Amino acid sequence: MTDPYDDDAAGACVLDDPVGASLRGHHAHLARRHGLASGYAPDVATFVALPPGPGPAAWKDLAELLGGRGGFADLFSSPATPPPDWEPAFSLDGVQLVRPAREEAADETGAVERTADETGVVELGAADVPEMLALVERTRPGPFRPRTHELGSYLGIRAGGALVALAGERLRPPGWTELSAVCTAPEARGRGHAARLVGALAARIEARGERPFLHVAAANTPALALYRRLGFEVRRTVTFRGFLVP
């Protein structure tokens, strides 16, 4: 049996640079580039990427890509260290989790919860963007832009016609799809909406022969507990960082 935590066997090495791998592949049509630097279109996502061990030329290209002084460089989980005159904008400890292949996932009882209940789940698209942005503004699950929904499939749950829960697909390195923007309105929490949406998306990802993964803030213990219950395991710790162009 393949070891689900053997990076070479599972093809998980691409998860060390999920932004760059996505921009070079599945999301190339959503990318902007300048020399050695790349990033998503600003209204899609803030993430940028550089080659491994970037030198002065790469940082110069990134500065120009971002419009020069004051430009925001969201390095996501990249460990690259910018020149000393780049001002830190934020730093957040996080965790990257992966869901082992179904036949490999088991706890001491021989099973993990792998729900795919799509009761009440609806597809979301361009017409739903205003509601999606409003829900994200209320719940703050992470960055979300007017065209973020173009990164992949987004699902939601409505109550009384109002969107009360949301989750979708974000980064797409080869063989993997990241789950993101998992959020529930305060008045609708405790009803299993997040678990239903994550389970439905993960099942769809696995059905097309890919593996789900995700990131979560290290301090977000309720989210970590939910994802573990749904079969995800920690692959590595990460640090999310952003800088301002000098």
PDB file of C-alpha atoms in Angstrom:
ATOM      1  CA  MET A   1       0.000   0.000   0.000  1.00  0.00           C
ATOM      2  CA  THR A   2       1.258   3.486  -0.828  1.00  0.00           C
ATOM      3  CA  ASP A   3       2.170   5.606   2.171  1.00  0.00           C
ATOM      4  CA  PRO A   4      -0.166   8.660   1.975  1.00  0.00           C
ATOM      5  CA  TYR A   5       2.482  10.776   3.693  1.00  0.00           C
ATOM      6  CA  ASP A   6       5.290   9.777   1.300  1.00  0.00           C
ATOM      7  CA  ASP A   7       5.536  12.984  -0.742  1.00  0.00           C
ATOM      8  CA  ASP A   8       7.142  11.276  -3.722  1.00  0.00           C
ATOM      9  CA  ALA A   9       4.594   8.467  -3.831  1.00  0.00           C
ATOM     10  CA  ALA A  10       1.596  10.752  -3.289  1.00  0.00           C
ATOM     11  CA  GLY A  11       2.821  13.504  -5.607  1.00  0.00           C
ATOM     12  CA  ALA A  12       2.573  15.910  -2.678  1.00  0.00           C
ATOM     13  CA  CYS A  13       5.840  17.736  -3.353  1.00  0.00           C
ATOM     14  CA  VAL A  14       3.888  20.226  -5.490  1.00  0.00           C
ATOM     15  CA  LEU A  15       2.165  21.321  -2.269  1.00  0.00           C
ATOM     16  CA  ASP A  16       5.408  22.977  -1.167  1.00  0.00           C
ATOM     17  CA  ASP A  17       4.728  25.660  -3.804  1.00  0.00           C
ATOM     18  CA  PRO A  18       0.979  25.434  -4.425  1.00  0.00           C
ATOM     19  CA  VAL A  19       0.658  28.983  -5.788  1.00  0.00           C
ATOM     20  CA  GLY A  20       3.467  28.661  -8.328  1.00  0.00           C
ATOM     21  CA  ALA A  21       2.352  25.176  -9.374  1.00  0.00           C
ATOM     22  CA  SER A  22      -1.212  26.424  -9.902  1.00  0.00           C
ATOM     23  CA  LEU A  23      -0.144  29.491 -11.901  1.00  0.00           C
ATOM     24  CA  ARG A  24       2.057  27.366 -14.167  1.00  0.00           C
ATOM     25  CA  GLY A  25      -0.714  24.848 -14.756  1.00  0.00           C
ATOM     26  CA  HIS A  26      -4.457  24.809 -14.177  1.00  0.00           C
ATOM     27  CA  HIS A  27      -4.699  28.533 -13.431  1.00  0.00           C
ATOM     28  CA  ALA A  28      -2.329  29.809 -16.134  1.00  0.00           C
ATOM     29  CA  HIS A  29      -5.251  31.628 -17.769  1.00  0.00           C
ATOM     30  CA  LEU A  30      -5.765  33.632 -14.555  1.00  0.00           C
ATOM     31  CA  ALA A  31      -2.101  34.627 -14.180  1.00  0.00           C
ATOM     32  CA  ARG A  32      -0.191  37.840 -14.762  1.00  0.00           C
ATOM     33  CA  ARG A  33       3.571  37.641 -15.304  1.00  0.00           C
ATOM     34  CA  HIS A  34       6.617  39.847 -15.455  1.00  0.00           C
ATOM     35  CA  GLY A  35      10.014  38.257 -15.964  1.00  0.00           C
ATOM     36  CA  LEU A  36      10.615  35.776 -13.160  1.00  0.00           C
ATOM     37  CA  ALA A  37       7.570  36.850 -11.142  1.00  0.00           C
ATOM     38  CA  SER A  38       3.962  35.714 -11.470  1.00  0.00           C
ATOM     39  CA  GLY A  39       0.714  36.251  -9.644  1.00  0.00           C
ATOM     40  CA  TYR A  40      -3.020  36.017  -9.996  1.00  0.00           C
ATOM     41  CA  ALA A  41      -5.011  38.775 -11.625  1.00  0.00           C
ATOM     42  CA  PRO A  42      -5.695  41.270  -8.801  1.00  0.00           C
ATOM     43  CA  ASP A  43      -9.472  40.739  -8.814  1.00  0.00           C
ATOM     44  CA  VAL A  44      -8.995  36.950  -8.586  1.00  0.00           C
ATOM     45  CA  ALA A  45      -6.480  36.565  -5.734  1.00  0.00           C
ATOM     46  CA  THR A  46      -3.587  38.385  -4.070  1.00  0.00           C
ATOM     47  CA  PHE A  47      -1.108  35.473  -4.231  1.00  0.00           C
ATOM     48  CA  VAL A  48       2.217  35.815  -6.043  1.00  0.00           C
ATOM     49  CA  ALA A  49       5.010  33.362  -6.815  1.00  0.00           C
ATOM     50  CA  LEU A  50       8.750  33.418  -7.458  1.00  0.00           C
ATOM     51  CA  PRO A  51      11.199  30.691  -8.510  1.00  0.00           C
ATOM     52  CA  PRO A  52      13.030  28.776  -5.751  1.00  0.00           C
ATOM     53  CA  GLY A  53      15.786  30.782  -4.071  1.00  0.00           C
ATOM     54  CA  PRO A  54      14.899  34.048  -5.825  1.00  0.00           C
ATOM     55  CA  GLY A  55      17.721  36.523  -6.392  1.00  0.00           C
ATOM     56  CA  PRO A  56      17.660  40.312  -6.818  1.00  0.00           C
ATOM     57  CA  ALA A  57      16.350  40.072 -10.399  1.00  0.00           C
ATOM     58  CA  ALA A  58      13.307  38.068  -9.289  1.00  0.00           C
ATOM     59  CA  TRP A  59      12.453  40.552  -6.537  1.00  0.00           C
ATOM     60  CA  LYS A  60      12.853  43.426  -8.995  1.00  0.00           C
ATOM     61  CA  ASP A  61      10.453  41.674 -11.402  1.00  0.00           C
ATOM     62  CA  LEU A  62       7.963  41.150  -8.582  1.00  0.00           C
ATOM     63  CA  ALA A  63       8.139  44.802  -7.560  1.00  0.00           C
ATOM     64  CA  GLU A  64       7.397  45.843 -11.138  1.00  0.00           C
ATOM     65  CA  LEU A  65       4.604  43.295 -11.475  1.00  0.00           C
ATOM     66  CA  LEU A  66       2.948  44.796  -8.383  1.00  0.00           C
ATOM     67  CA  GLY A  67       3.223  48.366  -9.616  1.00  0.00           C
ATOM     68  CA  GLY A  68       6.203  49.519  -7.619  1.00  0.00           C
ATOM     69  CA  ARG A  69       6.248  51.259  -4.245  1.00  0.00           C
ATOM     70  CA  GLY A  70       3.485  50.176  -1.858  1.00  0.00           C
ATOM     71  CA  GLY A  71       2.519  47.131  -3.917  1.00  0.00           C
ATOM     72  CA  PHE A  72       1.322  44.199  -1.826  1.00  0.00           C
ATOM     73  CA  ALA A  73       3.239  40.933  -2.197  1.00  0.00           C
ATOM     74  CA  ASP A  74       1.184  38.070  -0.745  1.00  0.00           C
ATOM     75  CA  LEU A  75       3.737  35.247  -0.642  1.00  0.00           C
ATOM     76  CA  PHE A  76       1.200  32.782   0.822  1.00  0.00           C
ATOM     77  CA  SER A  77       3.298  29.898   2.247  1.00  0.00           C
ATOM     78  CA  SER A  78       6.527  30.613   0.329  1.00  0.00           C
ATOM     79  CA  PRO A  79       9.604  30.649   2.592  1.00  0.00           C
ATOM     80  CA  ALA A  80      11.436  33.091   0.281  1.00  0.00           C
ATOM     81  CA  THR A  81      12.991  36.030   2.144  1.00  0.00           C
ATOM     82  CA  PRO A  82      12.644  39.401   0.399  1.00  0.00           C
ATOM     83  CA  PRO A  83      15.346  42.105   0.462  1.00  0.00           C
ATOM     84  CA  PRO A  84      15.590  43.900   3.826  1.00  0.00           C
ATOM     85  CA  ASP A  85      13.872  47.068   2.587  1.00  0.00           C
ATOM     86  CA  TRP A  86      10.614  45.207   1.870  1.00  0.00           C
ATOM     87  CA  GLU A  87       8.282  46.052   4.760  1.00  0.00           C
ATOM     88  CA  PRO A  88       6.449  43.140   6.448  1.00  0.00           C
ATOM     89  CA  ALA A  89       2.671  43.480   6.101  1.00  0.00           C
ATOM     90  CA  PHE A  90       1.522  40.386   7.989  1.00  0.00           C
ATOM     91  CA  SER A  91       2.645  36.989   9.247  1.00  0.00           C
ATOM     92  CA  LEU A  92       0.368  34.153  10.346  1.00  0.00           C
ATOM     93  CA  ASP A  93       1.230  30.635  11.487  1.00  0.00           C
ATOM     94  CA  GLY A  94      -0.761  27.981   9.669  1.00  0.00           C
ATOM     95  CA  VAL A  95      -1.123  24.289   8.927  1.00  0.00           C
ATOM     96  CA  GLN A  96      -1.404  22.471   5.617  1.00  0.00           C
ATOM     97  CA  LEU A  97      -3.621  19.379   5.670  1.00  0.00           C
ATOM     98  CA  VAL A  98      -4.208  16.654   3.085  1.00  0.00           C
ATOM     99  CA  ARG A  99      -6.830  13.948   2.848  1.00  0.00           C
ATOM    100  CA  PRO A 100      -5.276  10.530   2.178  1.00  0.00           C
ATOM    101  CA  ALA A 101      -6.694   8.399  -0.592  1.00  0.00           C
ATOM    102  CA  ARG A 102      -9.897   6.673   0.512  1.00  0.00           C
ATOM    103  CA  GLU A 103      -8.389   3.198   0.668  1.00  0.00           C
ATOM    104  CA  GLU A 104      -5.513   4.479   2.797  1.00  0.00           C
ATOM    105  CA  ALA A 105      -7.478   6.598   5.283  1.00  0.00           C
ATOM    106  CA  ALA A 106      -8.191   4.871   8.564  1.00  0.00           C
ATOM    107  CA  ASP A 107      -8.018   5.618  12.256  1.00  0.00           C
ATOM    108  CA  GLU A 108      -7.612   3.074  15.002  1.00  0.00           C
ATOM    109  CA  THR A 109     -11.200   1.892  14.427  1.00  0.00           C
ATOM    110  CA  GLY A 110     -10.548   1.435  10.713  1.00  0.00           C
ATOM    111  CA  ALA A 111     -12.636   4.346   9.403  1.00  0.00           C
ATOM    112  CA  VAL A 112     -12.876   8.098   9.159  1.00  0.00           C
ATOM    113  CA  GLU A 113     -15.900  10.254   8.444  1.00  0.00           C
ATOM    114  CA  ARG A 114     -16.159  10.935   4.692  1.00  0.00           C
ATOM    115  CA  THR A 115     -19.469  12.640   4.165  1.00  0.00           C
ATOM    116  CA  ALA A 116     -20.850  13.554   0.745  1.00  0.00           C
ATOM    117  CA  ASP A 117     -24.325  14.721   1.783  1.00  0.00           C
ATOM    118  CA  GLU A 118     -25.410  17.414  -0.668  1.00  0.00           C
ATOM    119  CA  THR A 119     -28.825  17.989   0.900  1.00  0.00           C
ATOM    120  CA  GLY A 120     -29.599  21.681   0.560  1.00  0.00           C
ATOM    121  CA  VAL A 121     -26.305  22.377  -1.228  1.00  0.00           C
ATOM    122  CA  VAL A 122     -26.480  24.753  -4.199  1.00  0.00           C
ATOM    123  CA  GLU A 123     -24.008  25.676  -6.929  1.00  0.00           C
ATOM    124  CA  LEU A 124     -22.772  29.274  -6.795  1.00  0.00           C
ATOM    125  CA  GLY A 125     -21.644  31.394  -9.711  1.00  0.00           C
ATOM    126  CA  ALA A 126     -21.160  34.920 -10.985  1.00  0.00           C
ATOM    127  CA  ALA A 127     -24.708  35.978 -10.120  1.00  0.00           C
ATOM    128  CA  ASP A 128     -24.082  35.048  -6.473  1.00  0.00           C
ATOM    129  CA  VAL A 129     -20.859  37.062  -6.073  1.00  0.00           C
ATOM    130  CA  PRO A 130     -22.441  39.986  -4.177  1.00  0.00           C
ATOM    131  CA  GLU A 131     -23.872  37.591  -1.579  1.00  0.00           C
ATOM    132  CA  MET A 132     -20.607  35.639  -1.414  1.00  0.00           C
ATOM    133  CA  LEU A 133     -18.620  38.823  -0.815  1.00  0.00           C
ATOM    134  CA  ALA A 134     -21.086  39.940   1.864  1.00  0.00           C
ATOM    135  CA  LEU A 135     -20.863  36.605   3.696  1.00  0.00           C
ATOM    136  CA  VAL A 136     -17.052  36.617   3.517  1.00  0.00           C
ATOM    137  CA  GLU A 137     -17.026  40.183   4.875  1.00  0.00           C
ATOM    138  CA  ARG A 138     -19.091  39.044   7.858  1.00  0.00           C
ATOM    139  CA  THR A 139     -17.145  35.863   8.624  1.00  0.00           C
ATOM    140  CA  ARG A 140     -13.550  36.594   7.484  1.00  0.00           C
ATOM    141  CA  PRO A 141     -12.480  33.102   6.323  1.00  0.00           C
ATOM    142  CA  GLY A 142      -9.623  34.579   4.264  1.00  0.00           C
ATOM    143  CA  PRO A 143      -9.049  36.703   1.163  1.00  0.00           C
ATOM    144  CA  PHE A 144     -11.879  36.664  -1.370  1.00  0.00           C
ATOM    145  CA  ARG A 145     -12.121  38.903  -4.435  1.00  0.00           C
ATOM    146  CA  PRO A 146     -14.854  39.595  -7.039  1.00  0.00           C
ATOM    147  CA  ARG A 147     -13.446  36.918  -9.400  1.00  0.00           C
ATOM    148  CA  THR A 148     -12.217  34.411  -6.808  1.00  0.00           C
ATOM    149  CA  HIS A 149     -15.107  32.120  -7.764  1.00  0.00           C
ATOM    150  CA  GLU A 150     -13.383  31.576 -11.139  1.00  0.00           C
ATOM    151  CA  LEU A 151     -10.683  29.511  -9.392  1.00  0.00           C
ATOM    152  CA  GLY A 152     -13.008  26.501  -9.154  1.00  0.00           C
ATOM    153  CA  SER A 153     -16.390  25.244  -8.002  1.00  0.00           C
ATOM    154  CA  TYR A 154     -18.160  27.055  -5.172  1.00  0.00           C
ATOM    155  CA  LEU A 155     -21.040  25.610  -3.181  1.00  0.00           C
ATOM    156  CA  GLY A 156     -23.399  27.211  -0.705  1.00  0.00           C
ATOM    157  CA  ILE A 157     -26.346  26.633   1.594  1.00  0.00           C
ATOM    158  CA  ARG A 158     -29.312  28.978   1.778  1.00  0.00           C
ATOM    159  CA  ALA A 159     -31.835  29.550   4.546  1.00  0.00           C
ATOM    160  CA  GLY A 160     -34.945  31.544   3.777  1.00  0.00           C
ATOM    161  CA  GLY A 161     -33.374  32.452   0.449  1.00  0.00           C
ATOM    162  CA  ALA A 162     -30.278  34.004   2.072  1.00  0.00           C
ATOM    163  CA  LEU A 163     -26.784  32.578   1.619  1.00  0.00           C
ATOM    164  CA  VAL A 164     -25.667  31.376   5.067  1.00  0.00           C
ATOM    165  CA  ALA A 165     -22.731  29.049   4.284  1.00  0.00           C
ATOM    166  CA  LEU A 166     -20.061  28.851   1.613  1.00  0.00           C
ATOM    167  CA  ALA A 167     -17.040  26.802   0.558  1.00  0.00           C
ATOM    168  CA  GLY A 168     -15.095  26.396  -2.655  1.00  0.00           C
ATOM    169  CA  GLU A 169     -11.997  25.381  -4.572  1.00  0.00           C
ATOM    170  CA  ARG A 170      -8.933  27.608  -4.740  1.00  0.00           C
ATOM    171  CA  LEU A 171      -5.373  26.518  -5.606  1.00  0.00           C
ATOM    172  CA  ARG A 172      -4.982  23.704  -8.179  1.00  0.00           C
ATOM    173  CA  PRO A 173      -1.448  22.239  -8.270  1.00  0.00           C
ATOM    174  CA  PRO A 174      -1.223  19.083 -10.419  1.00  0.00           C
ATOM    175  CA  GLY A 175      -3.243  16.240  -8.900  1.00  0.00           C
ATOM    176  CA  TRP A 176      -4.609  18.327  -6.020  1.00  0.00           C
ATOM    177  CA  THR A 177      -7.340  20.873  -5.270  1.00  0.00           C
ATOM    178  CA  GLU A 178      -7.387  23.179  -2.267  1.00  0.00           C
ATOM    179  CA  LEU A 179     -10.592  23.784  -0.315  1.00  0.00           C
ATOM    180  CA  SER A 180     -11.035  27.360   0.854  1.00  0.00           C
ATOM    181  CA  ALA A 181     -13.445  30.139   1.899  1.00  0.00           C
ATOM    182  CA  VAL A 182     -15.226  27.778   4.292  1.00  0.00           C
ATOM    183  CA  CYS A 183     -17.555  30.016   6.293  1.00  0.00           C
ATOM    184  CA  THR A 184     -20.956  30.074   7.965  1.00  0.00           C
ATOM    185  CA  ALA A 185     -23.017  33.062   9.084  1.00  0.00           C
ATOM    186  CA  PRO A 186     -23.077  33.362  12.907  1.00  0.00           C
ATOM    187  CA  GLU A 187     -26.833  32.795  13.085  1.00  0.00           C
ATOM    188  CA  ALA A 188     -26.536  29.515  11.112  1.00  0.00           C
ATOM    189  CA  ARG A 189     -23.656  27.863  12.960  1.00  0.00           C
ATOM    190  CA  GLY A 190     -23.929  24.533  14.756  1.00  0.00           C
ATOM    191  CA  ARG A 191     -26.028  22.936  12.014  1.00  0.00           C
ATOM    192  CA  GLY A 192     -23.304  21.015  10.176  1.00  0.00           C
ATOM    193  CA  HIS A 193     -23.208  23.327   7.152  1.00  0.00           C
ATOM    194  CA  ALA A 194     -19.400  23.511   6.952  1.00  0.00           C
ATOM    195  CA  ALA A 195     -19.009  19.747   7.248  1.00  0.00           C
ATOM    196  CA  ARG A 196     -21.602  19.207   4.514  1.00  0.00           C
ATOM    197  CA  LEU A 197     -19.940  21.629   2.116  1.00  0.00           C
ATOM    198  CA  VAL A 198     -16.394  20.391   2.744  1.00  0.00           C
ATOM    199  CA  GLY A 199     -17.534  16.777   2.424  1.00  0.00           C
ATOM    200  CA  ALA A 200     -19.364  17.478  -0.834  1.00  0.00           C
ATOM    201  CA  LEU A 201     -16.415  19.326  -2.383  1.00  0.00           C
ATOM    202  CA  ALA A 202     -13.886  16.710  -1.259  1.00  0.00           C
ATOM    203  CA  ALA A 203     -16.019  13.932  -2.759  1.00  0.00           C
ATOM    204  CA  ARG A 204     -16.222  15.779  -6.081  1.00  0.00           C
ATOM    205  CA  ILE A 205     -12.454  16.332  -6.107  1.00  0.00           C
ATOM    206  CA  GLU A 206     -11.780  12.664  -5.414  1.00  0.00           C
ATOM    207  CA  ALA A 207     -14.290  11.629  -8.086  1.00  0.00           C
ATOM    208  CA  ARG A 208     -12.211  13.376 -10.742  1.00  0.00           C
ATOM    209  CA  GLY A 209      -9.060  11.599  -9.563  1.00  0.00           C
ATOM    210  CA  GLU A 210      -7.516  14.406  -7.526  1.00  0.00           C
ATOM    211  CA  ARG A 211      -6.758  14.787  -3.830  1.00  0.00           C
ATOM    212  CA  PRO A 212      -8.192  17.502  -1.543  1.00  0.00           C
ATOM    213  CA  PHE A 213      -5.959  19.639   0.639  1.00  0.00           C
ATOM    214  CA  LEU A 214      -6.418  22.846   2.601  1.00  0.00           C
ATOM    215  CA  HIS A 215      -4.803  25.399   4.861  1.00  0.00           C
ATOM    216  CA  VAL A 216      -5.975  26.696   8.204  1.00  0.00           C
ATOM    217  CA  ALA A 217      -4.630  29.124  10.785  1.00  0.00           C
ATOM    218  CA  ALA A 218      -2.781  27.183  13.477  1.00  0.00           C
ATOM    219  CA  ALA A 219      -4.816  28.895  16.194  1.00  0.00           C
ATOM    220  CA  ASN A 220      -8.162  27.918  14.638  1.00  0.00           C
ATOM    221  CA  THR A 221      -8.669  24.774  16.729  1.00  0.00           C
ATOM    222  CA  PRO A 222     -12.400  24.308  15.898  1.00  0.00           C
ATOM    223  CA  ALA A 223     -11.606  24.224  12.166  1.00  0.00           C
ATOM    224  CA  LEU A 224      -8.713  21.827  12.724  1.00  0.00           C
ATOM    225  CA  ALA A 225     -10.991  19.499  14.682  1.00  0.00           C
ATOM    226  CA  LEU A 226     -13.606  19.576  11.892  1.00  0.00           C
ATOM    227  CA  TYR A 227     -11.094  18.805   9.157  1.00  0.00           C
ATOM    228  CA  ARG A 228      -9.558  15.949  11.133  1.00  0.00           C
ATOM    229  CA  ARG A 229     -13.037  14.496  11.612  1.00  0.00           C
ATOM    230  CA  LEU A 230     -13.520  14.659   7.845  1.00  0.00           C
ATOM    231  CA  GLY A 231     -10.351  12.664   7.241  1.00  0.00           C
ATOM    232  CA  PHE A 232      -7.691  15.342   6.790  1.00  0.00           C
ATOM    233  CA  GLU A 233      -4.239  14.974   8.340  1.00  0.00           C
ATOM    234  CA  VAL A 234      -1.509  17.530   8.899  1.00  0.00           C
ATOM    235  CA  ARG A 235       1.213  17.429   6.244  1.00  0.00           C
ATOM    236  CA  ARG A 236       3.292  20.384   7.416  1.00  0.00           C
ATOM    237  CA  THR A 237       3.242  23.677   9.253  1.00  0.00           C
ATOM    238  CA  VAL A 238       3.481  26.868   7.198  1.00  0.00           C
ATOM    239  CA  THR A 239       3.768  30.611   7.716  1.00  0.00           C
ATOM    240  CA  PHE A 240       1.624  32.923   5.618  1.00  0.00           C
ATOM    241  CA  ARG A 241       3.450  36.205   4.935  1.00  0.00           C
ATOM    242  CA  GLY A 242       2.931  39.416   3.049  1.00  0.00           C
ATOM    243  CA  PHE A 243       5.261  42.333   2.276  1.00  0.00           C
ATOM    244  CA  LEU A 244       5.062  45.823   0.802  1.00  0.00           C
ATOM    245  CA  VAL A 245       7.245  46.845  -2.112  1.00  0.00           C
ATOM    246  CA  PRO A 246       9.711  49.574  -1.020  1.00  0.00           C
TER     247      PRO A 246
END
